[in-house]
Amino acid sequence: MKVLITGGAGFLGNKLAIALSKKGSCADATGHQVAIDEIVMLDHVEARIVPEGCRSVIGDVADPDVLESVIDEDTAVVFHLAAVVSGEAEENFDLGMRVNLDATRLILERCRSLRTRPKVLFASSVAAFGPEDGAITGKTPNRPLTSYGTQKAIAELLLNDYARKGFIQGIAFRLPTVVVRPGRPNRAASSFASSILREPLSGQKMTCPVRRDVGVWLTSPRSIVSAFIHGADLDLEKLGNWRTLNLPGLTVSLEEMVEALIRKGGDANLISWELDPAVQKIVDTWPVAFETPEATALGFVTDNSIDDVIDIFLTEDL
Ligand SMILES: NC(=O)c1ccc[n+]([C@@H]2O[C@H](COP(=O)([O-])OP(=O)(O)OC[C@H]3O[C@@H](n4cnc5c(N)ncnc54)[C@H](O)[C@@H]3O)[C@@H](O)[C@H]2O)c1
């Protein structure tokens, strides 16, 4: 079988490629593990790491010809992670619509045209929700207040409909903010949630653009990679007609993150606080409290504590 990871050069896509290459197999429609012959990593930039058994393809995920070349009858699983992140999608409406929405529909259409019903696992986001009173549950409606969240919510609905119609097998995961992202800050409005740990742990200064009492619904990259691999092994046909899942996470305030940083030997004096109203405005639209019994019942897990999340960064990425 062949596997496609869109956004394969990105933070999570690259880690997923590494983990899948190590695992070497995925469940087929009958639940049996089948060896992966090839993992195609599609991205418009070069992947930093191309693990054994993987092939890096440079191309535009919103180009139908590119999709035709990377999804064929042998493609059993598509992990669709390519995206324009929140800050950029808010600034560049056309780009966000093209990559976050149009490309998703093209992927679903390509899969439908093959009549092989591949599994499609889509990385949605908690940004698909707006601010709500009380905890978000599996039944909370999508009321996003950003273009990124709107694009993700529409893409989720499309995936659900393609799966309901039997064109694909599918599941959409609403990811919490994934912390700690290695490397440089990106253009996600949530970038501060990683920077506030990563920079001080690397001995660098960091300016936090939001208030200390801001809470973040977060999880580690290790948990997300495990969720995608676990999801691909599930019998997606048993999910019923609603195939969008809020993944488990932890609610942690920035204040609590700073306390954990100090426990792990980081220097909190490297952090300065300078409110950026534009970032604060986006962050204010994100919910921070979730109940995820549906995901837990299906075997999805998160980390035990923010200290564990930091340890994963220290051992795997720093
Ligand atoms: N990291 C998080 O905290 C988080 C939280 C919620 C949801 N998500 C979602 O998870 C997915 C992966 O996130 P990430 O943090 O790895 O993001 P990332 O930005 O590191 O990776 C996305 C990749 O998509 C690629 N890409 C963008 N436009 C493309 C195009 N036109 N053609 C081909 N490739 C293109 C980028 O080059 C990048 O490598 C995204 O869909 C994101 O929306 C991430």
PDB file of C-alpha atoms in Angstrom, residues 74-225:
ATOM      1  CA  ASP A  74      -2.480   2.051  -4.555  1.00  0.00           C
ATOM      2  CA  THR A  75      -2.918   4.994  -2.173  1.00  0.00           C
ATOM      3  CA  ALA A  76      -4.707   3.482   0.802  1.00  0.00           C
ATOM      4  CA  VAL A  77      -4.257   6.313   3.302  1.00  0.00           C
ATOM      5  CA  VAL A  78      -4.067  10.097   2.864  1.00  0.00           C
ATOM      6  CA  PHE A  79      -2.989  12.190   5.844  1.00  0.00           C
ATOM      7  CA  HIS A  80      -4.010  15.710   4.828  1.00  0.00           C
ATOM      8  CA  LEU A  81      -1.937  18.133   6.902  1.00  0.00           C
ATOM      9  CA  ALA A  82      -0.888  20.810   4.397  1.00  0.00           C
ATOM     10  CA  ALA A  83      -2.287  24.152   5.428  1.00  0.00           C
ATOM     11  CA  VAL A  84      -1.818  27.866   5.627  1.00  0.00           C
ATOM     12  CA  VAL A  85      -1.715  28.550   9.360  1.00  0.00           C
ATOM     13  CA  SER A  86      -4.060  30.855  11.261  1.00  0.00           C
ATOM     14  CA  GLY A  87      -2.241  34.213  11.208  1.00  0.00           C
ATOM     15  CA  GLU A  88      -1.404  33.886   7.511  1.00  0.00           C
ATOM     16  CA  ALA A  89      -4.903  32.722   6.533  1.00  0.00           C
ATOM     17  CA  GLU A  90      -6.339  35.764   8.333  1.00  0.00           C
ATOM     18  CA  GLU A  91      -3.972  38.121   6.480  1.00  0.00           C
ATOM     19  CA  ASN A  92      -4.178  36.459   3.069  1.00  0.00           C
ATOM     20  CA  PHE A  93      -7.784  35.409   2.517  1.00  0.00           C
ATOM     21  CA  ASP A  94      -7.291  34.069  -1.020  1.00  0.00           C
ATOM     22  CA  LEU A  95      -4.320  31.914  -0.071  1.00  0.00           C
ATOM     23  CA  GLY A  96      -6.153  30.495   2.952  1.00  0.00           C
ATOM     24  CA  MET A  97      -9.204  29.622   0.868  1.00  0.00           C
ATOM     25  CA  ARG A  98      -7.066  28.002  -1.801  1.00  0.00           C
ATOM     26  CA  VAL A  99      -4.875  25.842   0.450  1.00  0.00           C
ATOM     27  CA  ASN A 100      -7.156  25.177   3.412  1.00  0.00           C
ATOM     28  CA  LEU A 101     -10.406  24.704   1.546  1.00  0.00           C
ATOM     29  CA  ASP A 102     -10.016  24.275  -2.233  1.00  0.00           C
ATOM     30  CA  ALA A 103      -7.147  21.781  -1.878  1.00  0.00           C
ATOM     31  CA  THR A 104      -9.142  19.687   0.576  1.00  0.00           C
ATOM     32  CA  ARG A 105     -12.011  19.445  -1.863  1.00  0.00           C
ATOM     33  CA  LEU A 106      -9.611  18.525  -4.691  1.00  0.00           C
ATOM     34  CA  ILE A 107      -8.084  15.762  -2.556  1.00  0.00           C
ATOM     35  CA  LEU A 108     -11.529  14.395  -1.721  1.00  0.00           C
ATOM     36  CA  GLU A 109     -12.523  14.550  -5.400  1.00  0.00           C
ATOM     37  CA  ARG A 110      -9.353  12.775  -6.510  1.00  0.00           C
ATOM     38  CA  CYS A 111     -10.003  10.018  -3.960  1.00  0.00           C
ATOM     39  CA  ARG A 112     -13.632   9.774  -5.044  1.00  0.00           C
ATOM     40  CA  SER A 113     -12.680   9.451  -8.721  1.00  0.00           C
ATOM     41  CA  LEU A 114     -10.528   6.388  -7.980  1.00  0.00           C
ATOM     42  CA  ARG A 115     -13.443   4.397  -6.470  1.00  0.00           C
ATOM     43  CA  THR A 116     -10.983   2.680  -4.112  1.00  0.00           C
ATOM     44  CA  ARG A 117     -12.320   4.463  -0.989  1.00  0.00           C
ATOM     45  CA  PRO A 118      -8.968   5.386   0.581  1.00  0.00           C
ATOM     46  CA  LYS A 119      -8.809   6.507   4.192  1.00  0.00           C
ATOM     47  CA  VAL A 120      -8.496  10.291   4.475  1.00  0.00           C
ATOM     48  CA  LEU A 121      -7.389  11.708   7.825  1.00  0.00           C
ATOM     49  CA  PHE A 122      -7.697  15.469   8.014  1.00  0.00           C
ATOM     50  CA  ALA A 123      -5.974  17.863  10.428  1.00  0.00           C
ATOM     51  CA  SER A 124      -8.634  20.304  11.515  1.00  0.00           C
ATOM     52  CA  SER A 125      -8.279  22.616  14.477  1.00  0.00           C
ATOM     53  CA  VAL A 126     -10.051  23.841  17.590  1.00  0.00           C
ATOM     54  CA  ALA A 127     -10.110  27.144  15.699  1.00  0.00           C
ATOM     55  CA  ALA A 128     -13.169  25.599  13.992  1.00  0.00           C
ATOM     56  CA  PHE A 129     -14.972  26.665  17.187  1.00  0.00           C
ATOM     57  CA  GLY A 130     -15.639  30.155  18.380  1.00  0.00           C
ATOM     58  CA  PRO A 131     -15.665  31.342  21.985  1.00  0.00           C
ATOM     59  CA  GLU A 132     -18.331  29.452  23.927  1.00  0.00           C
ATOM     60  CA  ASP A 133     -19.637  29.601  27.474  1.00  0.00           C
ATOM     61  CA  GLY A 134     -18.535  26.456  29.281  1.00  0.00           C
ATOM     62  CA  ALA A 135     -16.628  23.499  27.918  1.00  0.00           C
ATOM     63  CA  ILE A 136     -16.676  22.502  24.264  1.00  0.00           C
ATOM     64  CA  THR A 137     -18.134  19.041  23.753  1.00  0.00           C
ATOM     65  CA  GLY A 138     -18.628  16.784  20.771  1.00  0.00           C
ATOM     66  CA  LYS A 139     -21.975  18.450  20.211  1.00  0.00           C
ATOM     67  CA  THR A 140     -20.857  22.113  20.280  1.00  0.00           C
ATOM     68  CA  PRO A 141     -21.624  23.765  16.935  1.00  0.00           C
ATOM     69  CA  ASN A 142     -18.927  25.346  14.791  1.00  0.00           C
ATOM     70  CA  ARG A 143     -19.047  29.108  15.219  1.00  0.00           C
ATOM     71  CA  PRO A 144     -15.521  30.095  14.146  1.00  0.00           C
ATOM     72  CA  LEU A 145     -14.534  33.746  14.149  1.00  0.00           C
ATOM     73  CA  THR A 146     -11.468  33.492  11.918  1.00  0.00           C
ATOM     74  CA  SER A 147     -10.992  32.685   8.230  1.00  0.00           C
ATOM     75  CA  TYR A 148      -8.701  29.759   9.140  1.00  0.00           C
ATOM     76  CA  GLY A 149     -11.324  28.308  11.498  1.00  0.00           C
ATOM     77  CA  THR A 150     -14.044  28.779   8.900  1.00  0.00           C
ATOM     78  CA  GLN A 151     -11.975  27.038   6.220  1.00  0.00           C
ATOM     79  CA  LYS A 152     -11.251  24.117   8.566  1.00  0.00           C
ATOM     80  CA  ALA A 153     -14.927  23.818   9.559  1.00  0.00           C
ATOM     81  CA  ILE A 154     -16.077  23.694   5.920  1.00  0.00           C
ATOM     82  CA  ALA A 155     -13.403  21.134   5.084  1.00  0.00           C
ATOM     83  CA  GLU A 156     -14.570  18.966   8.025  1.00  0.00           C
ATOM     84  CA  LEU A 157     -18.127  19.030   6.696  1.00  0.00           C
ATOM     85  CA  LEU A 158     -16.966  18.096   3.205  1.00  0.00           C
ATOM     86  CA  LEU A 159     -14.966  15.171   4.560  1.00  0.00           C
ATOM     87  CA  ASN A 160     -17.993  14.001   6.539  1.00  0.00           C
ATOM     88  CA  ASP A 161     -20.185  14.140   3.471  1.00  0.00           C
ATOM     89  CA  TYR A 162     -17.707  12.318   1.217  1.00  0.00           C
ATOM     90  CA  ALA A 163     -17.448   9.608   3.892  1.00  0.00           C
ATOM     91  CA  ARG A 164     -21.221   9.431   4.392  1.00  0.00           C
ATOM     92  CA  LYS A 165     -21.665   8.995   0.638  1.00  0.00           C
ATOM     93  CA  GLY A 166     -19.151   6.147   0.693  1.00  0.00           C
ATOM     94  CA  PHE A 167     -16.626   7.922  -1.567  1.00  0.00           C
ATOM     95  CA  ILE A 168     -13.878   7.669   1.061  1.00  0.00           C
ATOM     96  CA  GLN A 169     -13.322   6.416   4.585  1.00  0.00           C
ATOM     97  CA  GLY A 170     -12.573   9.480   6.620  1.00  0.00           C
ATOM     98  CA  ILE A 171     -11.962  11.154   9.927  1.00  0.00           C
ATOM     99  CA  ALA A 172     -11.215  14.769  10.842  1.00  0.00           C
ATOM    100  CA  PHE A 173      -9.309  15.549  14.019  1.00  0.00           C
ATOM    101  CA  ARG A 174      -9.658  18.898  15.719  1.00  0.00           C
ATOM    102  CA  LEU A 175      -6.137  19.345  17.008  1.00  0.00           C
ATOM    103  CA  PRO A 176      -5.394  21.316  20.151  1.00  0.00           C
ATOM    104  CA  THR A 177      -2.453  23.734  19.857  1.00  0.00           C
ATOM    105  CA  VAL A 178       0.618  21.552  19.492  1.00  0.00           C
ATOM    106  CA  VAL A 179       3.411  22.481  21.878  1.00  0.00           C
ATOM    107  CA  VAL A 180       6.438  22.665  21.742  1.00  0.00           C
ATOM    108  CA  ARG A 181       7.017  23.427  18.076  1.00  0.00           C
ATOM    109  CA  PRO A 182      10.781  23.303  17.365  1.00  0.00           C
ATOM    110  CA  GLY A 183      12.694  25.779  15.214  1.00  0.00           C
ATOM    111  CA  ARG A 184      11.642  29.316  14.571  1.00  0.00           C
ATOM    112  CA  PRO A 185       8.286  30.956  15.373  1.00  0.00           C
ATOM    113  CA  ASN A 186       5.728  30.455  12.573  1.00  0.00           C
ATOM    114  CA  ARG A 187       2.794  32.630  11.467  1.00  0.00           C
ATOM    115  CA  ALA A 188       0.209  30.795  13.532  1.00  0.00           C
ATOM    116  CA  ALA A 189      -1.420  33.200  15.973  1.00  0.00           C
ATOM    117  CA  SER A 190      -0.721  30.526  18.622  1.00  0.00           C
ATOM    118  CA  SER A 191       3.024  30.681  17.958  1.00  0.00           C
ATOM    119  CA  PHE A 192       3.629  32.268  21.395  1.00  0.00           C
ATOM    120  CA  ALA A 193       2.470  29.054  23.120  1.00  0.00           C
ATOM    121  CA  SER A 194       5.601  27.281  21.887  1.00  0.00           C
ATOM    122  CA  SER A 195       7.930  30.305  21.957  1.00  0.00           C
ATOM    123  CA  ILE A 196       7.274  30.934  25.645  1.00  0.00           C
ATOM    124  CA  LEU A 197       8.899  27.571  26.417  1.00  0.00           C
ATOM    125  CA  ARG A 198      11.219  27.014  23.462  1.00  0.00           C
ATOM    126  CA  GLU A 199      13.086  30.322  23.489  1.00  0.00           C
ATOM    127  CA  PRO A 200      13.928  30.416  27.226  1.00  0.00           C
ATOM    128  CA  LEU A 201      14.868  26.695  27.152  1.00  0.00           C
ATOM    129  CA  SER A 202      17.271  27.586  24.319  1.00  0.00           C
ATOM    130  CA  GLY A 203      18.664  30.574  26.271  1.00  0.00           C
ATOM    131  CA  GLN A 204      16.910  33.094  24.021  1.00  0.00           C
ATOM    132  CA  LYS A 205      14.681  36.093  24.744  1.00  0.00           C
ATOM    133  CA  MET A 206      10.976  35.964  23.951  1.00  0.00           C
ATOM    134  CA  THR A 207       8.278  38.645  23.795  1.00  0.00           C
ATOM    135  CA  CYS A 208       4.816  37.346  24.647  1.00  0.00           C
ATOM    136  CA  PRO A 209       2.049  39.167  22.704  1.00  0.00           C
ATOM    137  CA  VAL A 210      -0.875  38.088  24.905  1.00  0.00           C
ATOM    138  CA  ARG A 211      -1.885  38.311  28.569  1.00  0.00           C
ATOM    139  CA  ARG A 212      -0.488  35.923  31.201  1.00  0.00           C
ATOM    140  CA  ASP A 213      -3.922  34.613  32.115  1.00  0.00           C
ATOM    141  CA  VAL A 214      -4.550  33.339  28.566  1.00  0.00           C
ATOM    142  CA  GLY A 215      -5.331  29.637  28.637  1.00  0.00           C
ATOM    143  CA  VAL A 216      -4.261  27.273  25.856  1.00  0.00           C
ATOM    144  CA  TRP A 217      -5.805  23.903  24.979  1.00  0.00           C
ATOM    145  CA  LEU A 218      -2.650  22.039  24.059  1.00  0.00           C
ATOM    146  CA  THR A 219      -1.004  18.697  23.468  1.00  0.00           C
ATOM    147  CA  SER A 220       2.418  17.437  22.402  1.00  0.00           C
ATOM    148  CA  PRO A 221       3.477  16.556  18.850  1.00  0.00           C
ATOM    149  CA  ARG A 222       4.055  12.999  20.074  1.00  0.00           C
ATOM    150  CA  SER A 223       0.370  12.690  21.035  1.00  0.00           C
ATOM    151  CA  ILE A 224      -0.755  14.067  17.680  1.00  0.00           C
ATOM    152  CA  VAL A 225       1.445  11.738  15.651  1.00  0.00           C
TER     153      VAL A 225
END
